Short mmCIF file of C-alpha atoms in Angstrom, two decimals:
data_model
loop_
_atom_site.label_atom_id
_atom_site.label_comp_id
_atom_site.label_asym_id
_atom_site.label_seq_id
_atom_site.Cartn_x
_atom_site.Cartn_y
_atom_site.Cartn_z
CA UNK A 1 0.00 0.00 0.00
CA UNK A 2 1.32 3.22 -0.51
CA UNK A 3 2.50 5.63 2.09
CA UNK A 4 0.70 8.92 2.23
CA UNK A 5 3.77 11.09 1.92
CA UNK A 6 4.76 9.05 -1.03
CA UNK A 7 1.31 9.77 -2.56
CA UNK A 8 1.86 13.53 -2.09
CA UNK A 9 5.28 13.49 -3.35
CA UNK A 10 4.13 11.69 -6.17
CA UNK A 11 1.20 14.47 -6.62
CA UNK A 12 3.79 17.57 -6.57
CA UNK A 13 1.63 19.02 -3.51
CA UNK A 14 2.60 22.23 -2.47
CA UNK A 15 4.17 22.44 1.29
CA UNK A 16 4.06 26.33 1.90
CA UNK A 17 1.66 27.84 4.25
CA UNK A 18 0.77 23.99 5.90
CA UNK A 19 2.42 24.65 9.21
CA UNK A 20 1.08 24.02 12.61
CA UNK A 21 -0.17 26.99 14.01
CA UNK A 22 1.29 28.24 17.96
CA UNK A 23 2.75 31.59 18.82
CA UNK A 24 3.95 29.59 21.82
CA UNK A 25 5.52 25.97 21.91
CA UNK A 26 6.03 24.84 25.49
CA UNK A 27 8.44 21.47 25.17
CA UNK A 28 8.73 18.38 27.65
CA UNK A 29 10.67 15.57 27.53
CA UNK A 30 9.61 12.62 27.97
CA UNK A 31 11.18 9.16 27.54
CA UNK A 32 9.61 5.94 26.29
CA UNK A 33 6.88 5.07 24.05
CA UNK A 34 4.10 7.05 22.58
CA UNK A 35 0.72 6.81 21.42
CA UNK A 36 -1.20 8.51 18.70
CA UNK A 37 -1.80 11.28 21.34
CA UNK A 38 1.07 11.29 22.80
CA UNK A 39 0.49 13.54 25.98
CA UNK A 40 -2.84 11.09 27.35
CA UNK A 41 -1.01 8.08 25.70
CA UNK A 42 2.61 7.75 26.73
CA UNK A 43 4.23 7.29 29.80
CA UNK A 44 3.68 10.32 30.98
CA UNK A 45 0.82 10.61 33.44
CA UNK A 46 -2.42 11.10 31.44
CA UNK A 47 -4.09 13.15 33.76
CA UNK A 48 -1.54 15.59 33.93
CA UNK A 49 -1.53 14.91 29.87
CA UNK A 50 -4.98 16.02 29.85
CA UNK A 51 -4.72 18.87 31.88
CA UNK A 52 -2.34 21.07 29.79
CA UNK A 53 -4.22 20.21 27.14
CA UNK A 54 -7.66 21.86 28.61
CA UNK A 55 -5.15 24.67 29.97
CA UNK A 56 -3.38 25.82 26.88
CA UNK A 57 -6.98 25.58 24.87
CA UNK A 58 -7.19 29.44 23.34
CA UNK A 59 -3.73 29.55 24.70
CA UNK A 60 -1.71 30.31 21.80
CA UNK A 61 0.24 27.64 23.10
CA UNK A 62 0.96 24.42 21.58
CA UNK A 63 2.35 21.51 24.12
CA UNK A 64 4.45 18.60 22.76
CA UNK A 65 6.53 15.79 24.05
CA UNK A 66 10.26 15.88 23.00
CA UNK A 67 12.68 12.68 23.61
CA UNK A 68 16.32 12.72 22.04
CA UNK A 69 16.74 10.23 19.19
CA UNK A 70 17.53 6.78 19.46
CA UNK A 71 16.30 3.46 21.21
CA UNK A 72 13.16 4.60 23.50
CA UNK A 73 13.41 2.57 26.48
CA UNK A 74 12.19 4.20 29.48
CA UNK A 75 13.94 3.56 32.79
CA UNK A 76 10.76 4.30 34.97
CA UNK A 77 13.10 6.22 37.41
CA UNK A 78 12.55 9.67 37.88
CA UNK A 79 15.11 11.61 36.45
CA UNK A 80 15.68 15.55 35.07
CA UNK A 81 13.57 16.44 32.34
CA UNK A 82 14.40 19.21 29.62
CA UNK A 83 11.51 21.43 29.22
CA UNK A 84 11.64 24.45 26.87
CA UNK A 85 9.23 27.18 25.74
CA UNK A 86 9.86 29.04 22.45
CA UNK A 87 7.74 32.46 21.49
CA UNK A 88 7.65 32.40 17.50
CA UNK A 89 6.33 35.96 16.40
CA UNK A 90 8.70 38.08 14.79
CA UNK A 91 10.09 40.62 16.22
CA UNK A 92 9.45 39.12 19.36
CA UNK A 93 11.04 36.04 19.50
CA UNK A 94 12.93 33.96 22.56
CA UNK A 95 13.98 30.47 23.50
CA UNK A 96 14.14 29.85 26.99
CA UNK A 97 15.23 26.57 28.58
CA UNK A 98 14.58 25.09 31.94
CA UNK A 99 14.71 21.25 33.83
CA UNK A 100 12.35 19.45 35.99
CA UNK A 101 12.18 16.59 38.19
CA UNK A 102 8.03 16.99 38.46
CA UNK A 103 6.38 17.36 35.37
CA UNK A 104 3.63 18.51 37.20
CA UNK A 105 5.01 22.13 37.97
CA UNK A 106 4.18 23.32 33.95
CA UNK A 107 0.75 23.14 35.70
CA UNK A 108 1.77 26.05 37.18
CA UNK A 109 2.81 28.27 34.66
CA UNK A 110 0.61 30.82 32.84
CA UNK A 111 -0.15 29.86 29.07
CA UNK A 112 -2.00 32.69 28.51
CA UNK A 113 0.40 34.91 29.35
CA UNK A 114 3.36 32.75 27.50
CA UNK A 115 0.82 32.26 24.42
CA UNK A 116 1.10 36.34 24.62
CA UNK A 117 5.08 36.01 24.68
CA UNK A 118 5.43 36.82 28.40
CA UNK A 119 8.50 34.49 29.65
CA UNK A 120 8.20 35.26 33.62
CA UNK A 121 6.32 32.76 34.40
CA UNK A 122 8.70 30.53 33.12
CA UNK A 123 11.26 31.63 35.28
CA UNK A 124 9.76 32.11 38.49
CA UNK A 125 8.30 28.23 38.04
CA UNK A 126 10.77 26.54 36.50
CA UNK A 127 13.67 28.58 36.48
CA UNK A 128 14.02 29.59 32.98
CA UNK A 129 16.51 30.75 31.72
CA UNK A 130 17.26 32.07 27.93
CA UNK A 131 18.55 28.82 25.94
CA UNK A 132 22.25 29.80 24.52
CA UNK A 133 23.26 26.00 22.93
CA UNK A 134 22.68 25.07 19.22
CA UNK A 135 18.92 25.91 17.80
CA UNK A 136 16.43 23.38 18.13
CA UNK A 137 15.37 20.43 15.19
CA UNK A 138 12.40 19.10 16.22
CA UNK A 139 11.65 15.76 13.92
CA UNK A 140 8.06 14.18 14.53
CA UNK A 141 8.76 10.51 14.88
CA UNK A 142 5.36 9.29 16.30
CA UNK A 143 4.97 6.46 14.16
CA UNK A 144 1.48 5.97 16.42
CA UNK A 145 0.31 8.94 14.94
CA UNK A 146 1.56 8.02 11.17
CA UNK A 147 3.48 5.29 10.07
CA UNK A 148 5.49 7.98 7.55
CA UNK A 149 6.44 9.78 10.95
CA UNK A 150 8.39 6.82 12.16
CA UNK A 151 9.28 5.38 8.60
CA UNK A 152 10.82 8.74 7.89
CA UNK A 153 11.67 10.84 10.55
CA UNK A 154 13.20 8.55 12.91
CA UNK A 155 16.58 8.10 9.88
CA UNK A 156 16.76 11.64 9.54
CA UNK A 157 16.57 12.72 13.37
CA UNK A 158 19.61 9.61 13.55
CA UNK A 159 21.78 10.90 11.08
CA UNK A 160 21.17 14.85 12.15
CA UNK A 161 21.79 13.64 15.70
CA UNK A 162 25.22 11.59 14.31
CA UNK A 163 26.33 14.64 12.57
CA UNK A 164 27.16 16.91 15.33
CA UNK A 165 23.81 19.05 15.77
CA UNK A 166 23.01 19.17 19.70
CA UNK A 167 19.88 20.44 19.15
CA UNK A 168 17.87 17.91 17.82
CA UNK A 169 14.83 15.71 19.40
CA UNK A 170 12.17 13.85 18.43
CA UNK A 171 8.82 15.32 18.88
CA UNK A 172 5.40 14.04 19.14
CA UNK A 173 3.20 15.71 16.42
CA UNK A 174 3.98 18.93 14.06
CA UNK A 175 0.73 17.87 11.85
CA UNK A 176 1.29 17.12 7.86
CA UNK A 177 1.64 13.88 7.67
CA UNK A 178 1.82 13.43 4.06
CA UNK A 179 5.14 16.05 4.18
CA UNK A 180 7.30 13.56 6.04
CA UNK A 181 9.86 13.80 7.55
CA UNK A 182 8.58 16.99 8.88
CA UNK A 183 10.81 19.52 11.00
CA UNK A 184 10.23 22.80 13.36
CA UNK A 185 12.91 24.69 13.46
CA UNK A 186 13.37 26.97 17.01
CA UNK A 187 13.95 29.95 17.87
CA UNK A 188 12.37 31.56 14.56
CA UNK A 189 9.19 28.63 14.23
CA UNK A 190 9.61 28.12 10.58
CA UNK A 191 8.62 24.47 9.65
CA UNK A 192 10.02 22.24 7.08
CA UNK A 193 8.60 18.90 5.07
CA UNK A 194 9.90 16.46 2.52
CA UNK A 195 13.27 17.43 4.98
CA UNK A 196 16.61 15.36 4.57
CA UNK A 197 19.64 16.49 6.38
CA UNK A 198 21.40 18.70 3.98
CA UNK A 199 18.03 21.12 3.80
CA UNK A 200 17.83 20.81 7.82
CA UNK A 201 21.60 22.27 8.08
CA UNK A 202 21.22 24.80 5.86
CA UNK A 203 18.16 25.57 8.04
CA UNK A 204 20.07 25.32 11.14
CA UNK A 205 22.89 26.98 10.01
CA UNK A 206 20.41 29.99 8.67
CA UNK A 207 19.27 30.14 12.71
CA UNK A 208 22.86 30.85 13.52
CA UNK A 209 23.29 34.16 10.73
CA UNK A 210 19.93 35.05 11.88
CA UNK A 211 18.47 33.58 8.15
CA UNK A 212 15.49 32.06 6.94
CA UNK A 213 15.95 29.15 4.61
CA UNK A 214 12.82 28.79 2.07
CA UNK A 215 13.82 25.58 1.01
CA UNK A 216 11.29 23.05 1.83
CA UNK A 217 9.77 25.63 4.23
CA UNK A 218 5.99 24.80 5.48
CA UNK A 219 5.90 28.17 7.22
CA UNK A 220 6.41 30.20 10.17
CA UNK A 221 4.20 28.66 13.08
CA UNK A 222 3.29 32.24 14.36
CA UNK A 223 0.96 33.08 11.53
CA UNK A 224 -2.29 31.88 10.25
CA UNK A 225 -1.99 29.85 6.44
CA UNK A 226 -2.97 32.50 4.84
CA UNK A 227 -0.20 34.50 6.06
CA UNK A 228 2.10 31.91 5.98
CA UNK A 229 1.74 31.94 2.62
CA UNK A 230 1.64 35.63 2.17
CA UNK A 231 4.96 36.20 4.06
CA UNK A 232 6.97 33.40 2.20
CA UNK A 233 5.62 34.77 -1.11
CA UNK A 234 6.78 38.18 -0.11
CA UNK A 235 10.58 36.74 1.02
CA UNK A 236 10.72 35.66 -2.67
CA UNK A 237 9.59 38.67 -4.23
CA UNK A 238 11.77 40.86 -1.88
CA UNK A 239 14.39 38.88 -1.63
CA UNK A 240 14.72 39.14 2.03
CA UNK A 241 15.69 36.31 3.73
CA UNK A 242 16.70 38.04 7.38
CA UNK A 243 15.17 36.76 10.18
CA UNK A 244 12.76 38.44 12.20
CA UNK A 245 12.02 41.62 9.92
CA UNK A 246 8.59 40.60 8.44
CA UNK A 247 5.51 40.19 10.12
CA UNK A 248 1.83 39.73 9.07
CA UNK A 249 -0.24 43.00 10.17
CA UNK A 250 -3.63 42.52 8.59
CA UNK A 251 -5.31 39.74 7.39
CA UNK A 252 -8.81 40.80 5.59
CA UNK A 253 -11.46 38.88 4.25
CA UNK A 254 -12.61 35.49 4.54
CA UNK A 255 -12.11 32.11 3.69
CA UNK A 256 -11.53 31.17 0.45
CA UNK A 257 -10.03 34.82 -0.45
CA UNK A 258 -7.80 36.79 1.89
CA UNK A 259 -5.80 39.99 1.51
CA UNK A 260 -3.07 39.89 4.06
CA UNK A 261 -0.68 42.97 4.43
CA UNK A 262 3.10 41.79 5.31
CA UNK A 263 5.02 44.60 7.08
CA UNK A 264 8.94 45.14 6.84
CA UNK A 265 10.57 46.18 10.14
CA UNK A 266 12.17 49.04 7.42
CA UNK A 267 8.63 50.45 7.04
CA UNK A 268 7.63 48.71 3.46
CA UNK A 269 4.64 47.25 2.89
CA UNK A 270 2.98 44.70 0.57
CA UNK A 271 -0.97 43.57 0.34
CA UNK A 272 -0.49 40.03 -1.18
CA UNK A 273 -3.80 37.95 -2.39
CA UNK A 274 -4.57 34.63 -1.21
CA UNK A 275 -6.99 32.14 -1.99
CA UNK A 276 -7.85 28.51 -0.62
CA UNK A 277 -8.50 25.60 -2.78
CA UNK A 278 -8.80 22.07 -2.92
CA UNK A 279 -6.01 19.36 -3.65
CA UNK A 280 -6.84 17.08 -6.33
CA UNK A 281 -7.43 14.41 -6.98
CA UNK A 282 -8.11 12.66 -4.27
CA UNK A 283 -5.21 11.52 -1.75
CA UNK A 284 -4.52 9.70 1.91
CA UNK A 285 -4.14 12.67 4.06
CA UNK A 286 -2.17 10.19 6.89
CA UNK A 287 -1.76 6.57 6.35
CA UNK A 288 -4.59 5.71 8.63
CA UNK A 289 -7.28 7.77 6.82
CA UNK A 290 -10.30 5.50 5.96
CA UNK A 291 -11.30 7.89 3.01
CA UNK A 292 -9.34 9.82 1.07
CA UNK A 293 -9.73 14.21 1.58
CA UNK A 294 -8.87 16.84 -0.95
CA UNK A 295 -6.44 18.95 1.80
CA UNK A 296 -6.55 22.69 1.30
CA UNK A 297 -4.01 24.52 0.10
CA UNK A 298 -3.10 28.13 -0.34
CA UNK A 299 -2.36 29.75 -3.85
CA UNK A 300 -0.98 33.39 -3.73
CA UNK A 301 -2.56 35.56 -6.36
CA UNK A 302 -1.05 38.50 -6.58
CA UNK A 303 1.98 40.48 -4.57
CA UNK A 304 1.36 44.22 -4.63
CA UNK A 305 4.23 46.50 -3.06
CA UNK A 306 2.24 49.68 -0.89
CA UNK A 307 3.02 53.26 -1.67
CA UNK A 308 3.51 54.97 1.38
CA UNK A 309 0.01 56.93 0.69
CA UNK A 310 -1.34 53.39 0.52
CA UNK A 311 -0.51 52.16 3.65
CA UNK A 312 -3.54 53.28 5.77
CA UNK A 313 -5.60 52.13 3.17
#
């Protein structure tokens, strides 16, 4: 049978604007196996699972189970837990890091307020502290989730992992199945799909000189598709590939049309179109789909650069 990433290789379907959306990602690592949802299903404690779930609902905030790669065998004992929290808007963003013997203290935190991009709470419960080692590859591996996760992503998190990077771990879900292996990238929150290693180092590397690579990029995390779309479409047409100088102002309109103003941290402006369609034919949106969808996907229309007269338009 064939995989669903295979199928939408095969197909030539688009990857821009299909990131995840979070302004906040709020990291925990936990050993072992997981299940399809990995924070009720894993050996985490479910309850506490389910309860950052209900508290980071309308959050912002998107919480994920990290593990480093290799052979998953969980000891049972308690031990020191990495936990991290990443703010992805631009202009705006931070990494902090942070360790844990309880689990139970993210509990404690305020999601709102780190959904928002306020760090304290971080560092009054846990400690924080800004992260200042290599930026983080996150590889979904969760072959519970998607056989293509596993198939895929558990080679490439390996041989990233073999090559020197210190900042990579597995994670449980980063949605997009059929785009396997699929990456987040942290500080900056820019996604990748279809990812081997050589794409994922220029990425990484990019994080260091404060660049965005649009090679294989899904999108930046902090933004809605349409303006995921918009603000890739607008790095191509600019030719601005800095990070952290371009941020989505104005989104008008309405499903399947959008006008979305991208704003330059130098004061330029450009309204770019957008419109939703369907994906055809036909095609396995995960391998475990019992009918095949037509996934959306976001065409850009038209890239207009704003007079200055025109911006308060």
């Amino acid at each position: 049978m064939s995989r669903c990433a295979s199928v939408s290789r095969s197909l030539d379907e688009p990857i821009a604007a299909t990131a995840a959306t979070a302004t906040t990602w709020l990291l925990l690592e936990q050993p072992g196996p997981w299940g399809a949802k990995a924070l009720t299903s894993s050996h985490l404690d479910p309850a506490l699972g389910r309860a950052l779930e209900a508290a980071a609902e309308g959050t912002g905030v998107r919480v994920a189970l990290i593990r480093r790669p290799g052979r998953h065998a969980d000891p049972g004992a308690p031990g020191i837990r990495r936990v991290y929290a990443a703010h992805t808007v631009p202009g705006r963003v931070w990494l902090h890091a942070a360790a844990t013997r309880d689990p139970r203290q993210l509990l404690c935190l305020d999601l709102a307020a780190l959904g928002a991009g306020d760090h304290r709470s971080f560092g009054a419960v846990l400690g924080g502290r800004p992260h200042t080692g290599d930026p983080l590859a996150l590889v979904c591996t969760n072959g519970k989730r998607d056989r293509c996760c596993a198939l895929l992503g558990r080679p490439l998190a390996a041989e990233l992992a073999a090559s020197g990077e210190g900042g990579v771990w597995e994670v449980t879900h980063l949605g997009g199945h059929r785009f396997a292996p699929t990456v987040l990238v942290l500080p900056y929150g820019y996604a990748y799909g279809r990812a081997d290693a050589h794409t994922l180092k220029k990425a990484l590397d990019g994080v260091r000189e404060g660049r965005v690579a649009v090679e294989g990029c899904r999108g930046c995390s902090a933004f809605e598709r349409p303006g995921q779309a918009a603000e890739l479409a607008v790095r191509e047409v600019a030719g601005e590939y800095r990070a952290g100088v371009l941020g989505v102002v104005r989104t008008e309109g309405a499903a399947p049309r959008w006008a979305v103003t991208v704003a330059h941290a130098d004061g330029r402006r450009w309204r770019v179109t957008v419109a939703r369609g369907a994906s055809l034919p036909p095609r396995p949106e995960s391998c475990g789909a019992a009918v095949l969808g037509t996934p959306a996907r976001m065409t850009v229309l038209a890239v207009r650069a704003l007079r200055p007269t025109a911006l308060a338009s």
